[in-house]
């Protein structure tokens, strides 16, 4: 079936486009961009007047919990949450059970996604076998099976020599290495950001140095190996400064942050709110300001949700015992649109960090509406107001610190390969 998206404000940084026009998709690919397109008979038409039309949004950091942890989320429910959030593609982390550290598990994810997922699901393999940090996984096999990156996300690769070899080997086969950067000795038994709030609540803190030191190591290893590295979920002013300086001297480093790191501070933990417990932890006001500044100047390349679903039994416990992470696929877009409202980014900048740049970092043939490109499109109503309600979230898990928040901005159509997979 053909699809005509008519009269929307098309924003495509990959082509420098920001104007009112039509988009015609045929046989799953973009056939034509322009004004007054006359579509063939039988074409499905979307009236996008007053709406934004962008390349399909890409979340390069999600946890779909499949295989093995399907009581939290699975590929079907995670993809429904992604579609509802406006994401046409997600890259899923390997800390499943078993870990995605071999061809068989990677193929399971690819095959299950093809049969059950509403959106494109790209698996990320582990850097080390079992994500144990002892020896490298077979990256060549993982890439062959469809993995678009490797990461031990949830854990750092503590052995610097092993991380060096991972960067060198990944460079040779052309696969992205994503680093979860933290110094575990400094983290210790910490459960939230170290500072005034942690002291007041009597909770053990995690100092900003735990992240900054680890980020600095990755930057120096990437510089030494002349290899690219991507730093996941940065949260501190120091991380942003280290990466900014590294980019200025030509190090091939990219990074992402998550909406909660430019929206919330560690004040959200007051009341021992376990839905405000994540890793890295929510930081202070100066760090939130630094995330915004780093997005504005291009230091941060991507916004990713780090969507981390957990069963209520894993969150409705004492703060120290609660698991880290929050669901984020359905709240990312409005929280990120707030950056535009606040003048941190313009719309082209927002689409770059939510679509074009993630596609480039992962080497995906997405993130563009060029003629001949895959017909993945997100249609957004930037003025639509709605409230976050647990019962209405598509994700299997409801662990969000934004429950009850009034949001502005929503994906109203999510289009994958020319098919409407979500309509608000």
Short mmCIF file of N, CA and C in Angstrom, two decimals, residues 71-72 274 277-278 310-311 314-315 317-326 399:
data_model
loop_
_atom_site.label_atom_id
_atom_site.label_comp_id
_atom_site.label_asym_id
_atom_site.label_seq_id
_atom_site.Cartn_x
_atom_site.Cartn_y
_atom_site.Cartn_z
N UNK A 71 9.02 -11.22 32.15
CA UNK A 71 8.05 -10.75 33.14
C UNK A 71 8.14 -9.23 33.31
N UNK A 72 9.26 -8.64 32.86
CA UNK A 72 9.42 -7.17 32.92
C UNK A 72 8.97 -6.51 31.61
N UNK A 274 11.63 5.13 44.61
CA UNK A 274 12.45 4.17 43.86
C UNK A 274 12.32 4.34 42.35
N UNK A 277 15.30 6.02 41.01
CA UNK A 277 16.58 5.32 41.19
C UNK A 277 17.02 4.71 39.88
N UNK A 278 18.17 5.15 39.39
CA UNK A 278 18.71 4.62 38.14
C UNK A 278 20.23 4.71 38.19
N UNK A 310 11.00 -2.68 34.97
CA UNK A 310 11.11 -3.60 36.11
C UNK A 310 9.73 -3.92 36.64
N UNK A 311 9.58 -5.13 37.15
CA UNK A 311 8.33 -5.58 37.77
C UNK A 311 8.10 -4.77 39.05
N UNK A 314 10.09 -5.43 42.14
CA UNK A 314 11.50 -5.04 42.17
C UNK A 314 11.69 -3.55 42.47
N UNK A 315 10.57 -2.83 42.49
CA UNK A 315 10.61 -1.39 42.78
C UNK A 315 9.90 -1.04 44.09
N UNK A 317 10.06 -1.76 47.07
CA UNK A 317 10.87 -2.29 48.17
C UNK A 317 11.68 -1.13 48.76
N UNK A 318 12.49 -1.41 49.79
CA UNK A 318 13.35 -0.37 50.35
C UNK A 318 14.24 0.20 49.25
N UNK A 319 14.59 1.48 49.39
CA UNK A 319 15.36 2.15 48.33
C UNK A 319 16.66 1.41 48.03
N UNK A 320 17.37 0.98 49.06
CA UNK A 320 18.66 0.29 48.85
C UNK A 320 18.50 -0.99 48.05
N UNK A 321 17.35 -1.66 48.22
CA UNK A 321 17.13 -2.96 47.58
C UNK A 321 16.51 -2.84 46.18
N UNK A 322 15.94 -1.67 45.84
CA UNK A 322 15.27 -1.50 44.55
C UNK A 322 16.26 -1.57 43.40
N UNK A 323 15.81 -2.12 42.27
CA UNK A 323 16.66 -2.19 41.08
C UNK A 323 16.72 -0.83 40.39
N UNK A 324 17.82 -0.61 39.66
CA UNK A 324 18.01 0.65 38.94
C UNK A 324 17.23 0.67 37.63
N UNK A 325 16.67 1.84 37.29
CA UNK A 325 16.13 2.02 35.95
C UNK A 325 14.68 2.45 35.91
N UNK A 326 14.32 3.09 34.79
CA UNK A 326 12.95 3.57 34.59
C UNK A 326 12.53 3.29 33.14
N UNK A 399 7.35 1.63 35.81
CA UNK A 399 8.28 2.31 36.71
C UNK A 399 8.83 3.61 36.10
#
